[in-house]
Tab-separated table of C-alpha atoms in Angstrom:
chain	number	residue	atom	x	y	z
S	1	MET	CA	-20.382	3.433	16.061
S	2	PRO	CA	-22.381	2.432	13.613
S	3	LYS	CA	-22.215	-0.875	12.683
S	4	LEU	CA	-19.298	-1.112	10.230
S	5	THR	CA	-19.858	-4.177	7.215
S	6	ALA	CA	-16.985	-5.280	4.535
S	7	PRO	CA	-17.934	-4.216	1.251
S	8	THR	CA	-18.990	-6.395	-1.672
S	9	GLN	CA	-16.465	-7.140	-3.907
S	10	ALA	CA	-17.398	-7.443	-7.548
S	11	VAL	CA	-17.143	-11.124	-8.523
S	12	GLN	CA	-15.766	-9.895	-11.688
S	13	THR	CA	-12.722	-9.435	-10.589
S	14	PRO	CA	-9.947	-11.940	-11.247
S	15	THR	CA	-7.104	-14.093	-9.142
S	16	ILE	CA	-3.774	-14.856	-10.582
S	17	ASP	CA	-2.467	-18.270	-9.280
S	18	THR	CA	1.349	-18.136	-8.305
S	19	PRO	CA	3.639	-21.135	-6.448
S	20	GLY	CA	2.695	-18.347	-3.225
S	21	GLY	CA	-0.523	-19.166	-3.739
S	22	ARG	CA	-3.565	-17.221	-5.188
S	23	PHE	CA	-3.672	-13.792	-5.905
S	24	ARG	CA	-7.137	-10.440	-6.151
S	25	VAL	CA	-6.252	-8.292	-9.251
S	26	ARG	CA	-7.737	-5.912	-11.293
S	27	LEU	CA	-6.145	-4.652	-14.246
S	28	ASP	CA	-7.331	-1.694	-16.144
S	29	GLY	CA	-5.911	0.500	-18.966
S	30	PRO	CA	-4.475	-0.262	-22.775
S	31	ALA	CA	-2.912	-3.897	-22.983
S	32	ASP	CA	0.551	-1.905	-24.179
S	33	ALA	CA	0.632	0.451	-22.300
S	34	PRO	CA	3.336	0.909	-19.101
S	35	VAL	CA	2.382	-1.131	-16.480
S	36	LEU	CA	1.496	0.789	-13.251
S	37	VAL	CA	1.153	-1.528	-10.515
S	38	PHE	CA	-0.525	-0.121	-6.714
S	39	SER	CA	0.640	-1.945	-3.049
S	40	ASN	CA	-2.008	-1.012	-0.820
S	41	SER	CA	-1.638	-0.243	3.224
S	42	LEU	CA	-2.238	-2.622	5.716
S	43	GLY	CA	-6.044	-2.607	6.362
S	44	THR	CA	-7.152	-1.588	3.023
S	45	PRO	CA	-8.057	-3.560	-0.318
S	46	LEU	CA	-7.064	-3.246	-3.987
S	47	GLU	CA	-10.914	-0.473	-3.880
S	48	MET	CA	-8.252	2.159	-2.238
S	49	TRP	CA	-7.053	2.999	-5.094
S	50	ASP	CA	-9.795	3.208	-7.017
S	51	ALA	CA	-9.945	7.116	-8.407
S	52	GLN	CA	-6.032	6.692	-9.739
S	53	ALA	CA	-6.627	3.302	-11.111
S	54	GLN	CA	-10.035	5.714	-13.753
S	55	HIS	CA	-7.383	8.375	-13.761
S	56	PHE	CA	-4.023	6.670	-15.121
S	57	ALA	CA	-5.779	3.707	-16.454
S	58	GLN	CA	-5.713	6.359	-19.122
S	59	THR	CA	-1.969	6.410	-20.224
S	60	HIS	CA	-1.090	3.133	-18.487
S	61	ARG	CA	-1.413	-0.684	-17.981
S	62	VAL	CA	-2.776	-0.574	-14.244
S	63	LEU	CA	-2.233	-3.353	-11.404
S	64	ARG	CA	-3.798	-3.510	-8.655
S	65	TYR	CA	-4.522	-6.339	-5.818
S	66	ASP	CA	-5.392	-7.044	-3.000
S	67	THR	CA	-1.984	-7.346	-0.659
S	68	ARG	CA	-0.734	-11.311	0.950
S	69	GLY	CA	-3.843	-11.787	4.142
S	70	HIS	CA	-6.010	-9.177	2.608
S	71	GLY	CA	-9.429	-9.040	0.789
S	72	GLY	CA	-9.436	-11.807	-2.125
S	73	SER	CA	-5.598	-12.848	-1.453
S	74	VAL	CA	-4.759	-15.550	0.003
S	75	VAL	CA	-4.602	-15.938	3.355
S	76	SER	CA	-1.920	-18.491	4.469
S	77	GLN	CA	-0.568	-18.567	8.130
S	78	GLY	CA	1.779	-15.951	9.432
S	79	PRO	CA	4.051	-14.042	9.924
S	80	TYR	CA	4.873	-13.609	6.824
S	81	SER	CA	8.215	-11.133	6.228
S	82	LEU	CA	8.611	-8.350	3.860
S	83	GLU	CA	10.545	-10.510	1.675
S	84	GLN	CA	7.615	-12.406	1.400
S	85	LEU	CA	5.493	-9.978	0.103
S	86	GLY	CA	7.896	-7.976	-2.100
S	87	GLY	CA	8.197	-11.526	-3.701
S	88	ASP	CA	4.036	-11.731	-4.131
S	89	VAL	CA	4.542	-8.626	-6.507
S	90	LEU	CA	7.254	-10.258	-8.412
S	91	ALA	CA	5.512	-13.043	-8.592
S	92	LEU	CA	2.731	-11.334	-9.843
S	93	LEU	CA	4.912	-9.929	-12.883
S	94	ASP	CA	6.109	-13.318	-13.623
S	95	ALA	CA	2.655	-15.146	-13.471
S	96	LEU	CA	1.584	-11.729	-16.356
S	97	GLY	CA	4.420	-11.551	-18.481
S	98	ILE	CA	5.452	-8.088	-16.997
S	99	ALA	CA	9.232	-7.977	-17.461
S	100	LYS	CA	9.612	-4.280	-16.511
S	101	ALA	CA	6.981	-1.795	-14.441
S	102	SER	CA	5.666	1.085	-12.367
S	103	PHE	CA	5.868	0.833	-8.999
S	104	CYS	CA	4.237	2.915	-6.784
S	105	GLY	CA	2.763	1.185	-3.121
S	106	ILE	CA	1.364	3.906	0.694
S	107	SER	CA	2.272	2.888	3.744
S	108	MET	CA	3.224	-1.077	3.521
S	109	GLY	CA	3.624	-0.674	-0.012
S	110	GLY	CA	5.872	1.707	-0.230
S	111	LEU	CA	7.914	-0.197	2.186
S	112	THR	CA	7.661	-3.075	-0.055
S	113	GLY	CA	8.748	-0.383	-2.919
S	114	LEU	CA	11.963	0.237	-1.446
S	115	TRP	CA	12.267	-3.949	-0.549
S	116	LEU	CA	11.345	-3.510	-4.332
S	117	GLY	CA	13.992	-1.113	-5.073
S	118	VAL	CA	16.790	-2.749	-3.357
S	119	HIS	CA	16.470	-6.075	-4.926
S	120	ALA	CA	14.980	-6.232	-7.344
S	121	GLY	CA	15.666	-3.078	-9.273
S	122	GLY	CA	15.249	-4.030	-12.104
S	123	ARG	CA	11.953	-4.932	-12.151
S	124	LEU	CA	11.660	-1.530	-11.931
S	125	ASN	CA	10.961	1.284	-14.443
S	126	HIS	CA	9.654	3.995	-11.778
S	127	LEU	CA	9.344	3.259	-7.918
S	128	VAL	CA	7.134	6.070	-6.046
S	129	VAL	CA	6.816	5.557	-1.906
S	130	CYS	CA	3.896	7.087	0.142
S	131	ASN	CA	3.464	8.154	3.479
S	132	SER	CA	5.479	5.248	4.116
S	133	ALA	CA	9.111	4.644	5.780
S	134	ALA	CA	12.320	2.492	5.827
S	135	LYS	CA	11.004	1.002	9.032
S	136	ILE	CA	7.438	1.616	10.412
S	137	GLY	CA	6.732	1.699	14.002
S	138	THR	CA	8.345	-0.739	16.243
S	139	ALA	CA	8.759	-4.212	16.751
S	140	GLU	CA	6.753	-3.908	19.940
S	141	GLY	CA	4.429	-1.928	18.685
S	142	TRP	CA	4.059	-4.335	16.105
S	143	GLN	CA	3.700	-7.343	17.638
S	144	THR	CA	1.319	-6.440	20.498
S	145	ARG	CA	-1.477	-5.154	17.963
S	146	ALA	CA	-0.337	-9.164	16.381
S	147	ALA	CA	-1.392	-10.135	19.662
S	148	LEU	CA	-4.412	-9.194	19.856
S	149	VAL	CA	-5.462	-9.519	16.142
S	150	ARG	CA	-4.908	-13.072	16.757
S	151	ASN	CA	-6.246	-12.932	20.649
S	152	GLN	CA	-9.702	-11.010	20.083
S	153	GLY	CA	-10.606	-11.854	16.496
S	154	THR	CA	-13.094	-9.834	14.314
S	155	ALA	CA	-13.806	-7.951	17.692
S	156	ALA	CA	-10.628	-6.331	18.032
S	157	MET	CA	-10.259	-5.831	13.923
S	158	ALA	CA	-13.668	-3.886	14.801
S	159	GLU	CA	-11.856	-1.936	17.414
S	160	LEU	CA	-9.464	-0.948	14.698
S	161	ALA	CA	-11.717	0.661	12.642
S	162	ALA	CA	-12.882	2.763	15.247
S	163	SER	CA	-9.801	4.105	15.445
S	164	ALA	CA	-8.721	4.407	12.318
S	165	PRO	CA	-9.800	7.620	11.108
S	166	GLY	CA	-7.418	9.536	13.098
S	167	ARG	CA	-4.624	7.897	11.795
S	168	TRP	CA	-5.476	7.821	8.775
S	169	PHE	CA	-7.161	10.896	7.825
S	170	THR	CA	-7.169	14.070	8.995
S	171	GLU	CA	-10.192	16.166	11.639
S	172	PRO	CA	-10.822	18.125	8.192
S	173	PHE	CA	-11.607	15.440	6.400
S	174	ILE	CA	-13.542	13.323	9.157
S	175	ALA	CA	-15.984	15.853	9.836
S	176	ALA	CA	-16.399	17.058	6.004
S	177	GLN	CA	-16.527	13.113	4.092
S	178	PRO	CA	-17.815	11.078	6.267
S	179	ALA	CA	-19.590	7.990	4.078
S	180	ARG	CA	-15.882	7.707	2.266
S	181	VAL	CA	-14.110	7.654	6.367
S	182	ALA	CA	-17.284	4.951	6.566
S	183	LEU	CA	-16.404	3.603	3.754
S	184	ALA	CA	-12.558	3.174	4.902
S	185	GLN	CA	-12.771	2.427	7.971
S	186	GLY	CA	-14.983	-1.239	6.334
S	187	TRP	CA	-12.059	-2.121	3.975
S	188	ILE	CA	-10.409	-3.069	7.861
S	189	VAL	CA	-13.412	-5.368	8.920
S	190	GLY	CA	-12.901	-7.170	5.939
S	191	ILE	CA	-9.833	-7.881	6.762
S	192	ALA	CA	-9.254	-11.559	7.363
S	193	PRO	CA	-7.375	-11.203	11.779
S	194	GLU	CA	-4.937	-14.264	10.618
S	195	GLY	CA	-3.723	-11.807	6.872
S	196	TYR	CA	-3.883	-9.042	9.273
S	197	ALA	CA	-1.492	-10.360	12.544
S	198	ALA	CA	0.259	-12.080	9.731
S	199	CYS	CA	1.696	-8.506	7.660
S	200	CYS	CA	1.760	-6.408	11.349
S	201	GLU	CA	4.249	-9.004	11.794
S	202	ALA	CA	6.391	-8.105	8.825
S	203	LEU	CA	6.087	-4.667	9.617
S	204	ALA	CA	7.378	-5.793	12.856
S	205	GLN	CA	11.018	-7.144	11.447
S	206	ALA	CA	11.324	-5.176	8.213
S	207	ASP	CA	13.828	-2.805	8.315
S	208	LEU	CA	15.899	-0.703	5.778
S	209	ARG	CA	16.987	1.608	6.776
S	210	ASN	CA	20.786	0.716	5.958
S	211	ALA	CA	19.811	-1.073	2.748
S	212	ILE	CA	17.978	1.749	0.970
S	213	ALA	CA	21.477	2.974	-0.184
S	214	ALA	CA	21.583	0.708	-2.533
S	215	ILE	CA	17.806	2.109	-4.622
S	216	ARG	CA	19.579	3.402	-8.185
S	217	VAL	CA	15.942	3.138	-9.337
S	218	PRO	CA	14.158	6.991	-10.308
S	219	THR	CA	12.594	7.642	-6.896
S	220	LEU	CA	9.677	9.428	-5.723
S	221	LEU	CA	9.396	9.969	-2.634
S	222	ILE	CA	4.848	10.957	-0.878
S	223	ALA	CA	4.582	12.211	2.629
S	224	GLY	CA	0.894	13.921	3.313
S	225	ALA	CA	2.043	17.120	5.906
S	226	SER	CA	0.117	16.224	8.933
S	227	ASP	CA	0.985	12.077	7.993
S	228	PRO	CA	1.125	11.006	12.413
S	229	VAL	CA	2.054	7.638	11.299
S	230	THR	CA	4.892	7.644	8.353
S	231	THR	CA	6.050	11.773	8.748
S	232	VAL	CA	7.678	15.014	6.484
S	233	VAL	CA	10.872	14.577	7.855
S	234	ASP	CA	10.950	10.022	8.381
S	235	ALA	CA	10.691	11.152	4.378
S	236	LYS	CA	12.870	13.118	3.628
S	237	ALA	CA	15.767	10.710	6.001
S	238	MET	CA	14.440	8.244	2.791
S	239	GLN	CA	15.194	11.242	0.446
S	240	ARG	CA	18.941	11.901	1.582
S	241	ALA	CA	19.705	8.340	1.700
S	242	ILE	CA	18.355	7.218	-1.762
S	243	ALA	CA	20.487	9.553	-4.106
S	244	GLY	CA	18.532	11.637	-6.562
S	245	ALA	CA	14.963	10.805	-4.739
S	246	ARG	CA	12.349	13.082	-5.260
S	247	LEU	CA	10.079	14.206	-2.826
S	248	ALA	CA	5.942	16.091	-2.984
S	249	GLU	CA	4.259	17.571	0.379
S	250	VAL	CA	0.797	16.274	0.085
S	251	PRO	CA	-1.753	18.125	2.224
S	252	ALA	CA	-3.152	14.850	4.226
S	253	SER	CA	-3.416	12.259	6.763
S	254	HIS	CA	-1.513	8.957	6.146
S	255	LEU	CA	-3.594	7.952	3.089
S	256	SER	CA	-2.748	10.814	1.347
S	257	ASN	CA	-4.222	9.427	-1.708
S	258	LEU	CA	-7.667	9.758	-0.250
S	259	GLU	CA	-7.605	12.719	1.231
S	260	ALA	CA	-5.727	15.033	-1.949
S	261	PRO	CA	-6.539	13.388	-4.843
S	262	ALA	CA	-5.774	15.622	-6.700
S	263	ALA	CA	-2.579	16.914	-5.137
S	264	PHE	CA	-1.846	12.920	-5.203
S	265	ASP	CA	-2.108	12.339	-9.028
S	266	ASP	CA	-0.678	15.763	-10.056
S	267	ALA	CA	3.131	14.727	-8.469
S	268	LEU	CA	2.333	11.262	-8.895
S	269	ALA	CA	1.740	11.839	-12.860
S	270	ALA	CA	4.482	14.617	-12.994
S	271	PHE	CA	7.083	11.519	-12.403
S	272	LEU	CA	6.161	9.323	-14.856
S	273	ALA	CA	6.145	11.469	-17.418
S	274	MET	CA	9.731	11.739	-16.730
S	275	GLY	CA	10.863	8.292	-18.276
S	276	ALA	CA	13.082	5.680	-16.880
């Protein structure tokens, strides 16, 4: 495998201090437009949403942030919890003076969104949960991965980067878009091992299968037809549990916003246009 390096982060990307630490953020779009928050998956920075930010900044004030332990945000000692990750979002909204926002999260970010829907639904206009589930994987699997990353550090991150394409993208996309796949692999290499491991521990403990029935926020579930990690079956289970939830299936694997941006953006735009 060619040597992978983390992409250089733009020095102009601002940071925001919260009671829980400093977070790297990016704001795009008109200051007076409705706010749309994008939350990244495990092992990726806010740049994973570049295409969506460009598209939705025409109609929204787009807020992206590096999740705790990722990119330029605080790398506090783990383990983290889902409550902590959700609380970080609320702290960012408070710091920016944002009373309500629409929230779109993918994978780990989607699980964060479910927590917000359960515990802070009054802060949300819309909830969009992409390529996620109310419980992702097994506690044992996440704990094993966290221990591996802590023990082996950057070597383990390089191994995760090498195996990521098979989890994140379909084989035709990997063959047709090698540069985009390599960019995504570089994101993993750039993540601090402690931050990655601590987020794995949050996922190990996160189980909202019984809680999400309390969500009353208008909800859209986006699933990748070929996603082996969080499947269409997982999305349908969430749809049954959340009253009025809508489901959109797109032709992609796990990182559907990168693999099928047009279908992803169309589904998201149509849902946001419905109003809260």
